[in-house]
PDB file of N, CA and C in Angstrom:
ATOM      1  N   UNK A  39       0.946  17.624  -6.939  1.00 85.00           N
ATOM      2  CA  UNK A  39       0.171  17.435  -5.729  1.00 85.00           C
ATOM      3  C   UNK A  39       0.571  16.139  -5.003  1.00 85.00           C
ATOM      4  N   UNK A  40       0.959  15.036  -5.825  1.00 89.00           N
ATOM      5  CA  UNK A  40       1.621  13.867  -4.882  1.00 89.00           C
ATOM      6  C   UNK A  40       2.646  14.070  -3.938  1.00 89.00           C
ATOM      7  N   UNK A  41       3.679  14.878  -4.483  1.00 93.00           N
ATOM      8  CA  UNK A  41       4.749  15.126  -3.520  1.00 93.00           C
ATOM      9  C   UNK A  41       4.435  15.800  -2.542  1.00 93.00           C
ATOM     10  N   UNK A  42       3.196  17.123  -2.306  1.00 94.00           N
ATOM     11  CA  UNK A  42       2.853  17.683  -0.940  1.00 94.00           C
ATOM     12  C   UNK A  42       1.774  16.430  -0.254  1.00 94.00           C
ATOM     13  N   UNK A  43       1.397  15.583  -1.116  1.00 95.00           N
ATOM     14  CA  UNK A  43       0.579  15.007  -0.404  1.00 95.00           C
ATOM     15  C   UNK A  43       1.466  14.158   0.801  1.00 95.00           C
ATOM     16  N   UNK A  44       2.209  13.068   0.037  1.00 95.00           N
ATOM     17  CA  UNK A  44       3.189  12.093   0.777  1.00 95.00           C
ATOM     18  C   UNK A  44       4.065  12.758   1.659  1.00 95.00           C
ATOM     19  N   UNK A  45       4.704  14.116   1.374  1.00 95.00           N
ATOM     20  CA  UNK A  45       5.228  14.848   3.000  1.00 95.00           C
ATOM     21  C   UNK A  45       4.159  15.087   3.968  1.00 95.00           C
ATOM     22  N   UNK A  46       2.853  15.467   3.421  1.00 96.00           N
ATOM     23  CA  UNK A  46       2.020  15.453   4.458  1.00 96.00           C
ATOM     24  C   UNK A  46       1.568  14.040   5.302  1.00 96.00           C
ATOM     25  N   UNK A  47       1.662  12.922   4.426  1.00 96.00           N
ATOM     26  CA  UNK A  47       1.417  11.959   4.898  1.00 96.00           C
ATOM     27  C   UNK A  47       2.476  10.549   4.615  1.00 96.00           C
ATOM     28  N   UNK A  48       3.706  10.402   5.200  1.00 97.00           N
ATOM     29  CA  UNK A  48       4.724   9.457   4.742  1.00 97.00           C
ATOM     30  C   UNK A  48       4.458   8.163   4.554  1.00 97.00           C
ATOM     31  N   UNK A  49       3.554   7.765   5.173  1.00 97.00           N
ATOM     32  CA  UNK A  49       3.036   6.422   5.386  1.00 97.00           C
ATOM     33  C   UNK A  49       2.743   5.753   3.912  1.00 97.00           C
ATOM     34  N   UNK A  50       3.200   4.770   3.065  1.00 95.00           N
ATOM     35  CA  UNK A  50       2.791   4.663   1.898  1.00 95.00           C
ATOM     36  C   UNK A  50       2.821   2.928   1.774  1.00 95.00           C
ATOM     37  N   UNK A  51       2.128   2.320   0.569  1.00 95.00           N
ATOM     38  CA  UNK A  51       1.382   1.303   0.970  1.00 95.00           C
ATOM     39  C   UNK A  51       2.414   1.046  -0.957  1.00 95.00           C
ATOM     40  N   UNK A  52       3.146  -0.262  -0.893  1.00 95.00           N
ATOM     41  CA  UNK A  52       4.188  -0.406  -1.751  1.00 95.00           C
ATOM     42  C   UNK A  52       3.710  -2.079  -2.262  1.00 95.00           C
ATOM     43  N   UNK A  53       3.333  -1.876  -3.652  1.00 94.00           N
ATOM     44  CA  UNK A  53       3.181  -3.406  -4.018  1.00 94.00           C
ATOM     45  C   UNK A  53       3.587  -3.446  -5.431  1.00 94.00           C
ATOM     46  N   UNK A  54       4.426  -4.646  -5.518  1.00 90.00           N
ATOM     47  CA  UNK A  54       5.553  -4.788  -6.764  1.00 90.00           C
ATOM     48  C   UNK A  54       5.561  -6.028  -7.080  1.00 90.00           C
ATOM     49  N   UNK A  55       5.367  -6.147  -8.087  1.00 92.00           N
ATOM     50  CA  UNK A  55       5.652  -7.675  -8.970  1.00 92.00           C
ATOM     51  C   UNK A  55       4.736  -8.810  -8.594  1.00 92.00           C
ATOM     52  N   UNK A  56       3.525  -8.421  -8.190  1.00 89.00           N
ATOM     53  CA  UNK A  56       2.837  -9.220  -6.977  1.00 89.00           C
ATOM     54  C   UNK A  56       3.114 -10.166  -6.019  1.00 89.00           C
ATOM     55  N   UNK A  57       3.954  -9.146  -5.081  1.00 92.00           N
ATOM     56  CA  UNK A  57       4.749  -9.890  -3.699  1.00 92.00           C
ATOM     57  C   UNK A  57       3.415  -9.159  -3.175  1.00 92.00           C
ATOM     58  N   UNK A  58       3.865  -9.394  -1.547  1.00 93.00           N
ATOM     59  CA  UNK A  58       2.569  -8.794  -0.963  1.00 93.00           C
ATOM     60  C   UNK A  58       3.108  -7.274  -0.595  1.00 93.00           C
ATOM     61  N   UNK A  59       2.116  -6.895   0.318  1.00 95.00           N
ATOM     62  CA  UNK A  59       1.823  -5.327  -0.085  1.00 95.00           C
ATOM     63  C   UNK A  59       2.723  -4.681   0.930  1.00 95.00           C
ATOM     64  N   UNK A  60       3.641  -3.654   1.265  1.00 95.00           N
ATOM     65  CA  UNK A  60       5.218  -3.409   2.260  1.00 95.00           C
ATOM     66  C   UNK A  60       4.348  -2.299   2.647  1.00 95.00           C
ATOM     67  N   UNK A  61       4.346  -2.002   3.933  1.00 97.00           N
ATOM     68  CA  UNK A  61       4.276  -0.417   4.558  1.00 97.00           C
ATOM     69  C   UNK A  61       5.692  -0.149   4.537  1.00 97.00           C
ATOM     70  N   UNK A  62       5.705   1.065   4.054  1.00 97.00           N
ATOM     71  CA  UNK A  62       6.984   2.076   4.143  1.00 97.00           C
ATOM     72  C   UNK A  62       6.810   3.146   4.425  1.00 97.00           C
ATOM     73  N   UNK A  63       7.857   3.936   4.378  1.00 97.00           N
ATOM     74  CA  UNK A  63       7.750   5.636   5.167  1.00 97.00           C
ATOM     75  C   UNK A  63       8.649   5.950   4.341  1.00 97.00           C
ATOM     76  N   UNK A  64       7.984   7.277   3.825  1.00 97.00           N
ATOM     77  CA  UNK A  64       8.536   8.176   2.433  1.00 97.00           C
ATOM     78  C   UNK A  64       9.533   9.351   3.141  1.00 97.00           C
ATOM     79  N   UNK A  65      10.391   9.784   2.798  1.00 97.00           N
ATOM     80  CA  UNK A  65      11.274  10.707   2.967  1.00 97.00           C
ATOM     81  C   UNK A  65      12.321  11.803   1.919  1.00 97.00           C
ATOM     82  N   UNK A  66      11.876  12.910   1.567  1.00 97.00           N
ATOM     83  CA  UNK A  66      12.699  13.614   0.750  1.00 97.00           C
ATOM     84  C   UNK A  66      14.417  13.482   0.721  1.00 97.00           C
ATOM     85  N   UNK A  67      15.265  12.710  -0.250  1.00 97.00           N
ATOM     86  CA  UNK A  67      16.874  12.504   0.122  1.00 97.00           C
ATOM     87  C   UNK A  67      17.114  14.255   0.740  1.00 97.00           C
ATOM     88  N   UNK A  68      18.308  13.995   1.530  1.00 97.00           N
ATOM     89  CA  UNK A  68      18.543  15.214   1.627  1.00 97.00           C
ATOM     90  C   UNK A  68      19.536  15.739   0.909  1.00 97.00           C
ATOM     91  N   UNK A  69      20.050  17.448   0.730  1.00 96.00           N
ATOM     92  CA  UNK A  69      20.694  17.603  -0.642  1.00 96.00           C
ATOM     93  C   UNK A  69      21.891  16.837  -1.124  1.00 96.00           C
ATOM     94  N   UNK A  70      22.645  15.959   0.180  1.00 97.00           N
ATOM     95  CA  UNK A  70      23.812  15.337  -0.007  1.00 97.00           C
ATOM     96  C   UNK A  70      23.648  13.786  -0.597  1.00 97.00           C
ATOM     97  N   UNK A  71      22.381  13.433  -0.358  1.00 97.00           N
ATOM     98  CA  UNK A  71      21.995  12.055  -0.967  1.00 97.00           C
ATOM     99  C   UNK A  71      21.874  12.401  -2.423  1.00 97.00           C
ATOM    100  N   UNK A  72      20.939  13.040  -2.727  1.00 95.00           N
ATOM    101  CA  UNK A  72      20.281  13.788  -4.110  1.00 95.00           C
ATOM    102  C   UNK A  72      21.307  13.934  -5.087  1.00 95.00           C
ATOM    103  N   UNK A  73      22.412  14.801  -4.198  1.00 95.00           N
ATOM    104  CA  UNK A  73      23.892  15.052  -5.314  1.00 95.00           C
ATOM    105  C   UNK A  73      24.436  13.574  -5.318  1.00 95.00           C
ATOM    106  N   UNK A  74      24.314  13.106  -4.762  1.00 96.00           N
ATOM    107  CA  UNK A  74      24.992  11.327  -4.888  1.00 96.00           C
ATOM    108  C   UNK A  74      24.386  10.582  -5.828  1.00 96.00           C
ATOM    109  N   UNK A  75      22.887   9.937  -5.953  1.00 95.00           N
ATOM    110  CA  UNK A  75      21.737   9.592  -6.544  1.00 95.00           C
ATOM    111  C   UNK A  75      21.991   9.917  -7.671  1.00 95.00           C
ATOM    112  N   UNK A  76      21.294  11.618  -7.793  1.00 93.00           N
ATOM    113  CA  UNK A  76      20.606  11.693  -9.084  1.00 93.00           C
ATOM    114  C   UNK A  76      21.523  11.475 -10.616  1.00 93.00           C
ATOM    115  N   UNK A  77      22.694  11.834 -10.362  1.00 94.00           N
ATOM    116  CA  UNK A  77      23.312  11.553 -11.811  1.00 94.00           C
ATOM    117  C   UNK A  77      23.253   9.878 -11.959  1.00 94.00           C
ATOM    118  N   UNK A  78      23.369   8.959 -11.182  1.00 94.00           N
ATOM    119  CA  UNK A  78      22.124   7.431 -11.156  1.00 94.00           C
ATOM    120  C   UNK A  78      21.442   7.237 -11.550  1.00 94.00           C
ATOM    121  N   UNK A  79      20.689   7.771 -10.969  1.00 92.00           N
ATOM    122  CA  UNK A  79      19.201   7.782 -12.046  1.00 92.00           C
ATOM    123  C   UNK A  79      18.563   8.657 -13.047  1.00 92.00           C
ATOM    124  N   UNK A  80      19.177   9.560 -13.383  1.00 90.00           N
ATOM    125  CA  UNK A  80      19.350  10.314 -14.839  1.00 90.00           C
ATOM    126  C   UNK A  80      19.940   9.370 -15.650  1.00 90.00           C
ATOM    127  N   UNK A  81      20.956   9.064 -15.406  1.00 92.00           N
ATOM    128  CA  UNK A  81      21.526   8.131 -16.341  1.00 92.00           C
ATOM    129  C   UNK A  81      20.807   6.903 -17.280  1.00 92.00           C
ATOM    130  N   UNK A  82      20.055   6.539 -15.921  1.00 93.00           N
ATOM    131  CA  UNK A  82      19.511   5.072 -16.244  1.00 93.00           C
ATOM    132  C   UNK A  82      18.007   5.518 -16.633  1.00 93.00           C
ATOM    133  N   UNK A  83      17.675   6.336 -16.170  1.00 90.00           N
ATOM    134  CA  UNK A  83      15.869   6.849 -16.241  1.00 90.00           C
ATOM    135  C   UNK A  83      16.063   8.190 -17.284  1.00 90.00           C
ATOM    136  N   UNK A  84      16.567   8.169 -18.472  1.00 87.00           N
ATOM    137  CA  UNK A  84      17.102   9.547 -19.018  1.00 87.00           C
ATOM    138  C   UNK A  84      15.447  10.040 -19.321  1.00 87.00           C
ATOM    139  N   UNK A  85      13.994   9.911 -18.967  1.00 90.00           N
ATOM    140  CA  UNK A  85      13.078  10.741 -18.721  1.00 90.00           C
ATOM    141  C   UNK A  85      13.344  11.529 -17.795  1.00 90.00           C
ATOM    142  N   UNK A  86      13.945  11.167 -16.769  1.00 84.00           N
ATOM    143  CA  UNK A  86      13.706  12.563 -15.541  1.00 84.00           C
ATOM    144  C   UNK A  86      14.806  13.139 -15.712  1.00 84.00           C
ATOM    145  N   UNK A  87      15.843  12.958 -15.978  1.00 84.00           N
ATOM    146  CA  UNK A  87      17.027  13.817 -16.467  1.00 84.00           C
ATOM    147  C   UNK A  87      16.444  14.956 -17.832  1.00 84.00           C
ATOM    148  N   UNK A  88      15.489  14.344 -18.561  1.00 87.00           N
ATOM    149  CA  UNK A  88      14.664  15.344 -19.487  1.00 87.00           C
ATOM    150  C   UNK A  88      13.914  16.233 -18.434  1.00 87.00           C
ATOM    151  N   UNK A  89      13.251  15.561 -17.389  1.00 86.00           N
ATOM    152  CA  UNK A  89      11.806  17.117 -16.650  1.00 86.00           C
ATOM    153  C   UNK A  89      12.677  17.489 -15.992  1.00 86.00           C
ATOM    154  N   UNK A  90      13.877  17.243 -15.317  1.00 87.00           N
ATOM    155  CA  UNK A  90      14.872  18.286 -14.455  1.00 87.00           C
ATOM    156  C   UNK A  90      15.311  19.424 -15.601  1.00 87.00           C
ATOM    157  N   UNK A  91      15.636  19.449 -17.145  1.00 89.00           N
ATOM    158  CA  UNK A  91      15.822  19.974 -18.023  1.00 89.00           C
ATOM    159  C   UNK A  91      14.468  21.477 -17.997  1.00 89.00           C
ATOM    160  N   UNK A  92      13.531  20.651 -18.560  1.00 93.00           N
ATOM    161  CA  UNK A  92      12.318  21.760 -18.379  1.00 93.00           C
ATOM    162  C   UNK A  92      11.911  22.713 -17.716  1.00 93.00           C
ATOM    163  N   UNK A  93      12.649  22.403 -16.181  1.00 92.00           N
ATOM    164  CA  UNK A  93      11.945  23.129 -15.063  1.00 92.00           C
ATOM    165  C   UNK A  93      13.206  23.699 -14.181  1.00 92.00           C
ATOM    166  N   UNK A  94      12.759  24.789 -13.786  1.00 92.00           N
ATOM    167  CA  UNK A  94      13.842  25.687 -12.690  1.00 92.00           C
ATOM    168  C   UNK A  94      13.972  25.067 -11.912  1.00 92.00           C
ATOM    169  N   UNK A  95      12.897  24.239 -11.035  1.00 91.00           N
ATOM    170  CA  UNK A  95      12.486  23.736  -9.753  1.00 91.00           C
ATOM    171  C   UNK A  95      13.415  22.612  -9.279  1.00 91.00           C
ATOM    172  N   UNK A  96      13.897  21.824  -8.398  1.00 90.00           N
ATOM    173  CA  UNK A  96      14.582  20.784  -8.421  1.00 90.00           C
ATOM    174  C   UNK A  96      13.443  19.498  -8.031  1.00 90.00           C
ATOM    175  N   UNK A  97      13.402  18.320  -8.765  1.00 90.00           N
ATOM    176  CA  UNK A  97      13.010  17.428  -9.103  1.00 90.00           C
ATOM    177  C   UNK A  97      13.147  16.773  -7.634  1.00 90.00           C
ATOM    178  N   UNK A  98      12.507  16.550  -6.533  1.00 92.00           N
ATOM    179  CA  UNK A  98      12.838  15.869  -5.478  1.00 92.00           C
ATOM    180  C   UNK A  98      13.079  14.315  -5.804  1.00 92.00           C
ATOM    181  N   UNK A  99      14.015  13.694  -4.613  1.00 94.00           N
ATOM    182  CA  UNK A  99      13.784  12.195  -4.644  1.00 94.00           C
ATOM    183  C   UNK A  99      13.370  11.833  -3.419  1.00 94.00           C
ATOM    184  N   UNK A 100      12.568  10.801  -3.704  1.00 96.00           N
ATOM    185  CA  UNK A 100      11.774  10.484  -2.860  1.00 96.00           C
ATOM    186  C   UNK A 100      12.051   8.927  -1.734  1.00 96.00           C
ATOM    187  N   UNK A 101      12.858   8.733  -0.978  1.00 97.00           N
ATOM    188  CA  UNK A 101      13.582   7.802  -0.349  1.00 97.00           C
ATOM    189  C   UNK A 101      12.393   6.547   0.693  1.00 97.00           C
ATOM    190  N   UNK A 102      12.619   5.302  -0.121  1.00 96.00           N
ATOM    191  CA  UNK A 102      11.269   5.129   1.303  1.00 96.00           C
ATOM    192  C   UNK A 102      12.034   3.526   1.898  1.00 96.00           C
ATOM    193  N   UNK A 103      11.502   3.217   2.999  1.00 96.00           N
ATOM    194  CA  UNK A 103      12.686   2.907   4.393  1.00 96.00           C
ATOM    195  C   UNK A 103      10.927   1.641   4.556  1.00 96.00           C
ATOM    196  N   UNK A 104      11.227   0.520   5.420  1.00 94.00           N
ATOM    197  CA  UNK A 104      10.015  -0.139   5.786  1.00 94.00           C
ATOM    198  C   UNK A 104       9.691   0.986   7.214  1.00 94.00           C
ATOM    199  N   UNK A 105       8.550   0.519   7.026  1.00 90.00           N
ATOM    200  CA  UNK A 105       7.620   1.308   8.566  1.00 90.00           C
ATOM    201  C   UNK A 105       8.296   0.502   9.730  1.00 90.00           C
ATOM    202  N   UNK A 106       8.322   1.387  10.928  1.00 78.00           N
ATOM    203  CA  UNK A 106       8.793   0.533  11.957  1.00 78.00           C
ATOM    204  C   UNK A 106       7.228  -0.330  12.736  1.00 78.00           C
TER     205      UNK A 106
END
């Protein structure tokens, strides 16, 4: 349900390491980013290289950019 939520609504509110808090805008890679990426981060994150395993479905990535 997160992933239909954030296409429905891109706008996302990003806070890390306690810097202060980034508006960004979420975006699905498109299939040519994804084929670039994901063997990246399978590699390094070998959990999601496991749930891409489990499932027929393709595992979206989720790209996020600052808000203008």
């Amino acid at each position: 349900a997160w992933y239909v939520n954030l296409v429905a609504n891109p706008e996302v509110q990003v806070v890390w390491k306690g810097r202060p808090t980034v508006t960004m805008t979420a975006r699905t890679a498109t299939p040519e980013e994804r084929a670039r990426m994901w063997p990246l981060i399978a590699e390094r994150y070998t959990n999601y290289a496991g749930y891409q395993k489990k499932t027929d479905r393709e595992i979206p990535l989720v790209l996020l950019t600052p808000a203008a």
